[in-house]
CSV table of C-alpha atoms and ligand atoms in Angstrom, one decimal:
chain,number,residue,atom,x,y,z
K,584,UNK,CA,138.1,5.8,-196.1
K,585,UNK,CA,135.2,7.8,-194.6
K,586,UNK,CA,133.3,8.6,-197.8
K,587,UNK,CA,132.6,12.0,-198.7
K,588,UNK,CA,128.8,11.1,-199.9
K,589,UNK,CA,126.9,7.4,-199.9
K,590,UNK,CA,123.6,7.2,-202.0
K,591,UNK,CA,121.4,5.4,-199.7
K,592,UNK,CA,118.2,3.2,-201.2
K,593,UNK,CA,115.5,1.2,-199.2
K,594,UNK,CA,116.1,-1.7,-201.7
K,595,UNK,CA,112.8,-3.5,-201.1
K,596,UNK,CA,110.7,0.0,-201.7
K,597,UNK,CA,112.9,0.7,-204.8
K,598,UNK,CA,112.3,-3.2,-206.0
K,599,UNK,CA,108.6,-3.3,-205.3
K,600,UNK,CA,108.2,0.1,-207.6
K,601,UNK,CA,110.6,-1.1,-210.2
K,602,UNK,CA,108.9,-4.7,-210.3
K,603,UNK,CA,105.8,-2.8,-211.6
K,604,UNK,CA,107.4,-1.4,-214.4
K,605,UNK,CA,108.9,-4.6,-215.5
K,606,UNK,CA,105.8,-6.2,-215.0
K,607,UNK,CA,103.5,-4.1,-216.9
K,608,UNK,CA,106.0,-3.8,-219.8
K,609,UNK,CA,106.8,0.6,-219.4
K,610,UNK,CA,109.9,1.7,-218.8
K,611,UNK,CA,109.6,4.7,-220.8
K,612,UNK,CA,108.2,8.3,-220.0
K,613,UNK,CA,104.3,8.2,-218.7
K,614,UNK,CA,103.6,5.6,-216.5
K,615,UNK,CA,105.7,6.3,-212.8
K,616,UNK,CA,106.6,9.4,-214.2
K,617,UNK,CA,103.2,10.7,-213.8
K,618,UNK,CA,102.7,9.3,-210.7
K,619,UNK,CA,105.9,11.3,-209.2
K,620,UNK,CA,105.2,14.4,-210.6
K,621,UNK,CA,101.6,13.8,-208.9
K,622,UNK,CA,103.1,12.9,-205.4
K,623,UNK,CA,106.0,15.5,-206.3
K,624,UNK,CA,103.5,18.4,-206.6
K,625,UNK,CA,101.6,17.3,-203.2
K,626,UNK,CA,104.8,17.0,-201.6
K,627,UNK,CA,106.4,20.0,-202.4
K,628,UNK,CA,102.9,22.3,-203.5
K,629,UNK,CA,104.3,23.2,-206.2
K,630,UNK,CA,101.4,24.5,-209.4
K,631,UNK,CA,103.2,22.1,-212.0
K,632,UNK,CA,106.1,19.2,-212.4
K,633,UNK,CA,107.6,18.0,-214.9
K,634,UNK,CA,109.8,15.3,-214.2
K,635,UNK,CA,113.2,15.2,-216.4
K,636,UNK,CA,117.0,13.4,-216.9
K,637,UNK,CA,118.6,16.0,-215.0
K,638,UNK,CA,118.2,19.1,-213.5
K,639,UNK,CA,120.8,20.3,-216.1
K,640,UNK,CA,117.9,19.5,-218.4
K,641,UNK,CA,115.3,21.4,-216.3
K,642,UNK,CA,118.1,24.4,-215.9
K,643,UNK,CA,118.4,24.1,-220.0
K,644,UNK,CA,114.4,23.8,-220.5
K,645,UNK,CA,114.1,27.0,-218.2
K,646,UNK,CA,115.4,29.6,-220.1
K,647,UNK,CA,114.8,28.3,-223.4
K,648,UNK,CA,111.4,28.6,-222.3
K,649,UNK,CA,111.1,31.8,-220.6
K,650,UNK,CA,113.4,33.7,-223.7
K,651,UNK,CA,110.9,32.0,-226.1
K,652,UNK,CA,107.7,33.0,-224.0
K,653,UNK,CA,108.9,36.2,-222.9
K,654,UNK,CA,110.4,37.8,-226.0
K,655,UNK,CA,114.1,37.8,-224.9
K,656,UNK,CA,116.8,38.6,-227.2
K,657,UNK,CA,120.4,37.1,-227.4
K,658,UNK,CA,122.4,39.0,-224.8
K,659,UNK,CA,120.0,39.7,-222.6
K,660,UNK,CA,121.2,39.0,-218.9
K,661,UNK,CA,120.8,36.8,-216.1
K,662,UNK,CA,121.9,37.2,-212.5
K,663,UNK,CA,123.4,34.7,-211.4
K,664,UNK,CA,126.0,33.0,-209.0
K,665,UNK,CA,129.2,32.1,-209.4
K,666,UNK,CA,129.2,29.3,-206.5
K,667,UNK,CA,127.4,26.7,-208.1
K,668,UNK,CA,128.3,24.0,-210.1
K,669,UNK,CA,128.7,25.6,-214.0
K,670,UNK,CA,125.9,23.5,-215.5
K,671,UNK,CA,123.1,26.6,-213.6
K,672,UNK,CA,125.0,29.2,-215.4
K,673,UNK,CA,125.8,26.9,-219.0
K,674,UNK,CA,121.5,27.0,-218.7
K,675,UNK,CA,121.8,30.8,-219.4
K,676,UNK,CA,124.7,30.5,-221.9
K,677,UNK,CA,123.3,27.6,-224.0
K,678,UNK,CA,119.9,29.9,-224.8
K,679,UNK,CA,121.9,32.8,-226.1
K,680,UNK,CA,121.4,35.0,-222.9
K,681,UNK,CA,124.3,36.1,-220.9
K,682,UNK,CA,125.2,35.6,-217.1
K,683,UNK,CA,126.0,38.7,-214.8
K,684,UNK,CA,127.1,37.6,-211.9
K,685,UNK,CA,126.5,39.2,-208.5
K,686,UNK,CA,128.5,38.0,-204.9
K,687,UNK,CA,127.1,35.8,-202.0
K,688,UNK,CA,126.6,36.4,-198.6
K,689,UNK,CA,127.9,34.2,-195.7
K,690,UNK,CA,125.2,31.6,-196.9
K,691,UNK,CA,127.0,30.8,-199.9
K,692,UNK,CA,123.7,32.1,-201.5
K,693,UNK,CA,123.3,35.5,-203.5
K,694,UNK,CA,123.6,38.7,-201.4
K,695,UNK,CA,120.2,40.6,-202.5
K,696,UNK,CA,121.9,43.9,-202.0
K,697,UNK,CA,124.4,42.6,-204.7
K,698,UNK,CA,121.9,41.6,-207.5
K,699,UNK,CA,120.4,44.6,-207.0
K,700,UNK,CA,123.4,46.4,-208.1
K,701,UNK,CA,123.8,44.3,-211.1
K,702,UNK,CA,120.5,45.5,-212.7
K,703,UNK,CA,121.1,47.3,-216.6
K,704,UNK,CA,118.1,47.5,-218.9
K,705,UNK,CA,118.8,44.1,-220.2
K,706,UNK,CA,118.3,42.0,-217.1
K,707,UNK,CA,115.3,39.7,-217.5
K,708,UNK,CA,115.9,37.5,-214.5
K,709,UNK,CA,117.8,35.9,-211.7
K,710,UNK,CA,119.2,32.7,-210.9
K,711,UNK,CA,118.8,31.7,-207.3
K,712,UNK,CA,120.9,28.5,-206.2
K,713,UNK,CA,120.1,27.4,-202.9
K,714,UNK,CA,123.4,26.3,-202.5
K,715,UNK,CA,123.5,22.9,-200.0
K,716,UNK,CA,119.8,23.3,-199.2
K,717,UNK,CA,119.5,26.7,-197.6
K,718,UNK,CA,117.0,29.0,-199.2
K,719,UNK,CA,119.6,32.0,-197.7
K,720,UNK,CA,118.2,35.7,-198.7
K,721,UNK,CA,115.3,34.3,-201.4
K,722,UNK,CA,112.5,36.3,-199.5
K,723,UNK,CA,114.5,39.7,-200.3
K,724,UNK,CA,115.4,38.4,-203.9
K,725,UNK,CA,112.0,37.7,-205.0
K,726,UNK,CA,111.0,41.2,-203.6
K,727,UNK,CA,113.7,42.4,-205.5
K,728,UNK,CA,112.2,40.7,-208.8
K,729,UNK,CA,108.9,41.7,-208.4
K,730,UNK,CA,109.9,45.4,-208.1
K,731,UNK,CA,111.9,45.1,-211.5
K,732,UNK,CA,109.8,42.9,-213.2
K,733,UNK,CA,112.7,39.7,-213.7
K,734,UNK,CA,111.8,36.2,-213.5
K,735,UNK,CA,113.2,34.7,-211.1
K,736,UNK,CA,114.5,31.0,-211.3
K,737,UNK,CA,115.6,28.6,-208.8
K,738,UNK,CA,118.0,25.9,-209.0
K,739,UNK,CA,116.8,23.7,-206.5
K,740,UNK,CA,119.1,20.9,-207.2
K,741,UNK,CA,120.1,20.7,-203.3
K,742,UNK,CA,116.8,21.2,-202.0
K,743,UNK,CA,114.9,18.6,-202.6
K,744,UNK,CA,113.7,18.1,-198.6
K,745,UNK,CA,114.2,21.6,-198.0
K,746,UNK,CA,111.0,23.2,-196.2
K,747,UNK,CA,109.7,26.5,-194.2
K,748,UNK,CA,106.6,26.0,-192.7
K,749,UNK,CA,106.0,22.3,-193.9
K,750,UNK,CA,106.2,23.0,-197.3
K,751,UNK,CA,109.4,24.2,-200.1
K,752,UNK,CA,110.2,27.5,-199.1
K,753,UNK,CA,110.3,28.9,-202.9
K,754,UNK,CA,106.7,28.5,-203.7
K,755,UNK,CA,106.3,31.6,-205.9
K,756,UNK,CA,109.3,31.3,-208.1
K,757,UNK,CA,108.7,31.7,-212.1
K,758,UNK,CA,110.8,28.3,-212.2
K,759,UNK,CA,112.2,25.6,-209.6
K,760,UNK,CA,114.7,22.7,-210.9
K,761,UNK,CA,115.7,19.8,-208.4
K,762,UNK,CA,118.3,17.6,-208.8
K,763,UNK,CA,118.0,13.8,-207.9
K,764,UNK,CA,121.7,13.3,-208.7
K,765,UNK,CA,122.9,10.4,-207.0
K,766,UNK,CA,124.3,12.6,-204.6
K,767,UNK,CA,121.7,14.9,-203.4
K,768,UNK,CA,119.4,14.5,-201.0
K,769,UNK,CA,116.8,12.6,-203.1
K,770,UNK,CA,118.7,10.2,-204.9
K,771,UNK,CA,118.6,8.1,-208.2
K,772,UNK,CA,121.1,7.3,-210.3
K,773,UNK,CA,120.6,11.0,-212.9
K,774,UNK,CA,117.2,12.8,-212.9
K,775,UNK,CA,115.1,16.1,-212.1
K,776,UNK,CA,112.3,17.9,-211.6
K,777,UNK,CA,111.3,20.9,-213.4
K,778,UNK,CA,108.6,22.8,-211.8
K,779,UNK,CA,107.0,25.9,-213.8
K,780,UNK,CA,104.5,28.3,-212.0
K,781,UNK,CA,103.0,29.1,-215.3
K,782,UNK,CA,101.4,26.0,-216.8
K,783,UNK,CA,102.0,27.4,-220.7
K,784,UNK,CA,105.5,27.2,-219.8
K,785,UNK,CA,105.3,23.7,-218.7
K,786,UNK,CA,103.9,22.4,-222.3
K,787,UNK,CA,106.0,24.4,-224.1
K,788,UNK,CA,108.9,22.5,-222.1
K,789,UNK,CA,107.0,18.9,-223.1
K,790,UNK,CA,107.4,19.9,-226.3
K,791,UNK,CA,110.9,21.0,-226.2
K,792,UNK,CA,111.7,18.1,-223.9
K,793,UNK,CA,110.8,15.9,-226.6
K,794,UNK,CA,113.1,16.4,-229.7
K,795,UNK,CA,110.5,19.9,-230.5
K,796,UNK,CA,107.6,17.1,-231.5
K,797,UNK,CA,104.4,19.1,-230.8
K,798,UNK,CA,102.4,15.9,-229.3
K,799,UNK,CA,102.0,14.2,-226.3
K,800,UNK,CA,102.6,11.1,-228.0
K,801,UNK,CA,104.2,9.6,-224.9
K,802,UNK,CA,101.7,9.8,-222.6
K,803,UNK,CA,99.1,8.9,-225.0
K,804,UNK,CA,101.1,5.7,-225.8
K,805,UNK,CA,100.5,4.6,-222.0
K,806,UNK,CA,100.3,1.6,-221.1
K,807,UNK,CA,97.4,2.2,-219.1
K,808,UNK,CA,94.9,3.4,-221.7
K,809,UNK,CA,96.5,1.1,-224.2
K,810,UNK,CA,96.1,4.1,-227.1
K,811,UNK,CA,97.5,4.0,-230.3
K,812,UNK,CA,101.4,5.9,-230.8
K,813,UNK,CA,100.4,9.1,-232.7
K,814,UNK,CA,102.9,9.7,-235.9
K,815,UNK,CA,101.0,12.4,-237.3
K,816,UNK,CA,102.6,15.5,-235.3
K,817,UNK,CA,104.5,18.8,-236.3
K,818,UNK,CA,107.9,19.1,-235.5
K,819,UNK,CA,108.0,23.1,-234.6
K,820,UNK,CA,111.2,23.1,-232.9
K,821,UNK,CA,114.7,22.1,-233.0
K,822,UNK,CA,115.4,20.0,-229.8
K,823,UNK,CA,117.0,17.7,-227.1
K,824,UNK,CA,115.8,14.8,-225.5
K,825,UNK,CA,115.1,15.6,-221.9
K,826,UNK,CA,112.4,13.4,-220.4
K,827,UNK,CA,113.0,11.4,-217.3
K,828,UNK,CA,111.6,7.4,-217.8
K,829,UNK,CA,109.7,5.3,-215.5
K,830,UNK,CA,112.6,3.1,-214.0
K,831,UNK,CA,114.2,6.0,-213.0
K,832,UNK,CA,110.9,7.9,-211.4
K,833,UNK,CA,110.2,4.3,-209.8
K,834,UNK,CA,113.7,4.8,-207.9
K,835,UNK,CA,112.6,8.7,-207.2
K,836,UNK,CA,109.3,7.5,-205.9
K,837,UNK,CA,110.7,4.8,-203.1
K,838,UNK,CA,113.4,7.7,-202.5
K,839,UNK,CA,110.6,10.7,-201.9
K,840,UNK,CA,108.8,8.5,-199.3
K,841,UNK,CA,111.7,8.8,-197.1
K,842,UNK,CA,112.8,11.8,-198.2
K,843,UNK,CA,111.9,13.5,-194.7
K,844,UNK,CA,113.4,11.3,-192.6
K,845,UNK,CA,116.1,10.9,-194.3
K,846,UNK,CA,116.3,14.6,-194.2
K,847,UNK,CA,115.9,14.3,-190.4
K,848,UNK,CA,119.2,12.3,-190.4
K,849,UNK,CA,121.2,14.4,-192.2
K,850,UNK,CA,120.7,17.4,-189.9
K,851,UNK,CA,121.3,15.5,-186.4
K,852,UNK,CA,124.9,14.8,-188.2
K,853,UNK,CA,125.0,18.2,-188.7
K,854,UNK,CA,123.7,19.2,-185.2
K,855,UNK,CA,126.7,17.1,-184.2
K,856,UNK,CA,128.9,19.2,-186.1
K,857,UNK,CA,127.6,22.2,-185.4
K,858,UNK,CA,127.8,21.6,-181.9
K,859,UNK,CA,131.5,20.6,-182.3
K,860,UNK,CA,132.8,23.4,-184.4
K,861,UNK,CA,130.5,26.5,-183.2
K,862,UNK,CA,133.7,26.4,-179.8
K,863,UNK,CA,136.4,26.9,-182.5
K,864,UNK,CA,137.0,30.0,-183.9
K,865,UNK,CA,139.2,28.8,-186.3
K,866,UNK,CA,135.5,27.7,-188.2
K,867,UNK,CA,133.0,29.2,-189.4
K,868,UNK,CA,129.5,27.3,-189.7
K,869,UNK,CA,127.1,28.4,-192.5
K,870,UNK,CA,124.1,30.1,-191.1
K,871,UNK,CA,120.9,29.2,-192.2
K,872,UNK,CA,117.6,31.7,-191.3
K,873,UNK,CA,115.2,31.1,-188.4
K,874,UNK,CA,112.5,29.1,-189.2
K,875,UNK,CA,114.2,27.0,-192.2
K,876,UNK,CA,114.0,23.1,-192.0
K,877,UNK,CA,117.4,22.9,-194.4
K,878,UNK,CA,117.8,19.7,-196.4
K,879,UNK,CA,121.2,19.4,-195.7
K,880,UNK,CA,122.5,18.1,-198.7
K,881,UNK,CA,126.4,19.3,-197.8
K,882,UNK,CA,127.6,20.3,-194.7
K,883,UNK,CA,130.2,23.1,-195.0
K,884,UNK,CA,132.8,25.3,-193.3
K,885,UNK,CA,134.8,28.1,-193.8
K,886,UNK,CA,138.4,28.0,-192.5
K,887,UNK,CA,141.8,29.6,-193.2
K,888,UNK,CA,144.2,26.6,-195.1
K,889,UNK,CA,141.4,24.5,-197.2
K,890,UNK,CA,143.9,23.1,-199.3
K,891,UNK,CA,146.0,21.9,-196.4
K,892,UNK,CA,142.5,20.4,-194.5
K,893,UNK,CA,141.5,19.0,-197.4
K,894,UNK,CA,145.2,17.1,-198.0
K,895,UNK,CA,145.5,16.2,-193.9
K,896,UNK,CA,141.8,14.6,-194.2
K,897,UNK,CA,142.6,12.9,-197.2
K,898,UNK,CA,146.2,11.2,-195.6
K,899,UNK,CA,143.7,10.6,-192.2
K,900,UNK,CA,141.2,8.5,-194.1
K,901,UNK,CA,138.5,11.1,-194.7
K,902,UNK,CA,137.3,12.3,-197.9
K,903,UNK,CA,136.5,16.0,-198.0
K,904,UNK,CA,134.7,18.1,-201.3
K,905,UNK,CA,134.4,21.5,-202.6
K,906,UNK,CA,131.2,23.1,-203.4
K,907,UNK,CA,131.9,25.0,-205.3
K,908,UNK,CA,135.4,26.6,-207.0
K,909,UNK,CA,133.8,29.8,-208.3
K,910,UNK,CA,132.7,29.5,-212.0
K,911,UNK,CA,134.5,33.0,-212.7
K,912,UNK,CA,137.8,31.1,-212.7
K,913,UNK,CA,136.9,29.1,-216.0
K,914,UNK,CA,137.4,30.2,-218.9
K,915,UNK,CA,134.1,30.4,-220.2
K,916,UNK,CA,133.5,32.9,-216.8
K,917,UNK,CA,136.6,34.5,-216.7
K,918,UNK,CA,134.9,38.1,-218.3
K,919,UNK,CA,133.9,38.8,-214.5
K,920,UNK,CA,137.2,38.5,-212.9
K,921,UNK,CA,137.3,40.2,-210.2
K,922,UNK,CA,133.7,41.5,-209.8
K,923,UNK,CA,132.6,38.7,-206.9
K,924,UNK,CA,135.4,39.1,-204.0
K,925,UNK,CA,133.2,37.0,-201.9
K,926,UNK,CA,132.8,34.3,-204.0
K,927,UNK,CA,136.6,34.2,-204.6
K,928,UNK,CA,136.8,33.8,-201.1
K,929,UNK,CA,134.0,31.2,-200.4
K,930,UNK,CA,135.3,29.4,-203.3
K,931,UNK,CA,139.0,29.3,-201.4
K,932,UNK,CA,138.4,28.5,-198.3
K,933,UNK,CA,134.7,26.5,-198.0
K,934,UNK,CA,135.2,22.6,-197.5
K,935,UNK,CA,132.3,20.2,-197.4
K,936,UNK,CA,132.9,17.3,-194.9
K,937,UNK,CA,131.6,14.2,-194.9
K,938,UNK,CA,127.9,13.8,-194.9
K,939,UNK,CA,125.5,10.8,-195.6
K,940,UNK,CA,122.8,8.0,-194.2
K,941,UNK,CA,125.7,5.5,-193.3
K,942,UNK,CA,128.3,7.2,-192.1
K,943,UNK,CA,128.5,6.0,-187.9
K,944,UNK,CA,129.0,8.1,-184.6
K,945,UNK,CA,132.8,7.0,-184.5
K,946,UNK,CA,133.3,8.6,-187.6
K,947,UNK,CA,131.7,11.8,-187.1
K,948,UNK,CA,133.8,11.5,-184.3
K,949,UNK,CA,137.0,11.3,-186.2
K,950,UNK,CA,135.7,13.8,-188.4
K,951,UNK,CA,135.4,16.1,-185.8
K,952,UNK,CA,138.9,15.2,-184.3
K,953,UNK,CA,140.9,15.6,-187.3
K,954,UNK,CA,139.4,18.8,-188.7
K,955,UNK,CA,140.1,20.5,-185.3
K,956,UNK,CA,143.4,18.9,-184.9
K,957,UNK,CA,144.1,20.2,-188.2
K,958,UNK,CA,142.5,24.3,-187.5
K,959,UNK,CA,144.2,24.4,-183.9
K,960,UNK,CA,147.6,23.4,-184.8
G,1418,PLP,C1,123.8,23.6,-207.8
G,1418,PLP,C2,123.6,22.5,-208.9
G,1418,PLP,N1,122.9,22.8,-210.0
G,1418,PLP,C3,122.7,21.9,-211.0
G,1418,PLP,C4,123.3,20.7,-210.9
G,1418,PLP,C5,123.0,19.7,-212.0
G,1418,PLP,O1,122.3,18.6,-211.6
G,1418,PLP,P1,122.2,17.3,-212.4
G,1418,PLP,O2,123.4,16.5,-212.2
G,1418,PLP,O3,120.9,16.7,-211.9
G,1418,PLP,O4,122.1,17.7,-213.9
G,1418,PLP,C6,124.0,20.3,-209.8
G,1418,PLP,C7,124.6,19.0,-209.7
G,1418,PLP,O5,125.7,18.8,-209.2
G,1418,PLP,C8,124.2,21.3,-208.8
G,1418,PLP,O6,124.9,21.0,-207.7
């Protein structure tokens, strides 16, 4: 079976970082951690990171955040997308506020002109996911916050290796959350990054991250500085346990130093494709912007029959994916049936092919054969 995605690890690198933990005796939060949210920051230029289990977590941390720093009441809205997997738009839900959504454009992204028709009195921000990597309209949407005065959030979690003029594209967002899912581009096993423009925000997110305790009682139990664990703290808040741990941010480390060529690799695969399926017009390609260095963390198309694709793949040896069915049609969505006709669309007739650091020419190849074979029939 040609595999739909395939983590991919440089063992040695991974084992040389994780040996250190094991031999200094930290596995927990505060020793690798802090040295990937360092490298992170440098890598990405980012003000702040905060590195985290998930980027559900970071998602979740976000808006709990921003309502308690801003002042937002229950019901307040959020614009957000409908093509993304539902754990952006359960963020919004789980801190009381209330997602709007708006439609996307042919980059699977939101369609600025959209959100900005979705604007009431009680939007306070928007949810941006750059869906596979692309960074789509952001430019126009963060214009668009600015003018209204929203916060504008990010969910990043297929943009880890994403850049525009060497560096993340997204630099001035309020919030950016990656994922380092085992199948995105920077893989671990489960983890995140949560990267706050305002530092405030970030402590109040230590705090929250960290069952509400109001100390940094993990970093000042660090191995390094051998302190004493504090006991004496406040507990100010009712909350989860978020933080990422140093085995996993050992894993994250080895991973970010080949995060750019790996990056590299996954768009000559997609070159290839691109190549092959820009002389069918039974295909659409997903267009990214000039200038954009995508990650590539999917590579998608747009065709007529998805279902049937996806089923002559499947009996042809290939595994093929969806990304995503829109989040209107569950039930916990279903109030804005109807209002995203795009996004019903996308979320019909988008398939992600196969797309990963081992797959080989021949199946590309194959890839390429049967989809066609399948479209031209
Ligand atoms: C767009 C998007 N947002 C958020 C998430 C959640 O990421 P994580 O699995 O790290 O919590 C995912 C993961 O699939 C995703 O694809």
């Amino acid at each position: 079976m040609i595999r739909l995605f395939r983590p991919t690890f440089d063992v040695d690198a991974c084992l040389k970082e994780l040996k250190e933990c094991l031999e200094e005796g930290w596995t927990g939060p505060g020793f690798k951690t802090d040295q990937l949210e360092a490298e992170w920051k440098e890598y990405t230029g980012l003000n702040n990171a905060y590195y985290v289990n998930s980027c559900t977590a970071a998602l979740n941390l976000t808006f709990d955040v921003l309502k308690e720093r801003n002042g937002w009441q229950d019901g307040d809205e959020v614009i957000s997308t409908a093509i993304t997997f539902v754990s952006s738009n359960h963020a919004i839900m789980l801190a009381g506020l209330k997602p709007v959504f708006a439609d996307v454009d042919d980059s699977l992204c939101l369609d600025p002109a959209d959100v900005e028709k979705r604007i009431t009195p009680k939007t306070k921000a928007v949810l941006f996911v750059g869906l596979s990597g692309n960074p789509g309209k952001y430019k126009e949407i963060r214009e668009i916050c600015t003018h209204h005065g929203l916060k504008l959030v990010v969910d990043a979690a297929h943009m880890a290796g994403t850049k525009e003029n060497g560096k993340f594209p997204c630099q001035d967002a309020d919030s950016v959350c990656f994922s380092f899912h085992t199948f995105k581009t920077l893989a671990t096993a489960d983890s995140g990054m949560l990267c706050f423009q305002d530092e405030e925000n970030e402590k109040l997110a230590r705090i929250k991250a960290w069952s509400g305790i109001n100390t940094a009682a993990f970093s000042d139990y660090a191995v390094k500085d051998h302190k004493t664990y504090k006991w004496h703290y406040d507990v100010p808040y009712v909350s989860n346990c978020y933080n990422g741990n140093s085995i996993m941010a050992a894993v994250a480390i080895a991973q970010l130093h080949c995060l750019d060529k790996n990056c590299d690799l996954r768009r000559k695969i997609c070159t290839k494709y691109d190549a092959a399926f820009s002389k069918v017009p039974q295909v659409k390609t997903v267009k990214y912007d000039e200038g954009v260095v995508p990650s590539r963390c999917h590579y998608q198309l747009i065709v007529e029959d998805r279902d049937g694709l996806v089923k002559f793949l499947n009996e042809n040896g290939i595994n093929s994916g969806v990304h995503y069915v829109s989040n209107i049609n569950y039930r916990m969505y279903a109030y804005a049936q109807g209002t995203c006709p795009n996004s019903d669309y996308m979320s019909e007739h988008a398939i992600t092919l196969p797309l990963h650091l081992q797959i080989t020419e021949e199946e590309t190849d194959k890839v390429i054969e049967k989809v066609i074979e399948y479209v031209t029939k």
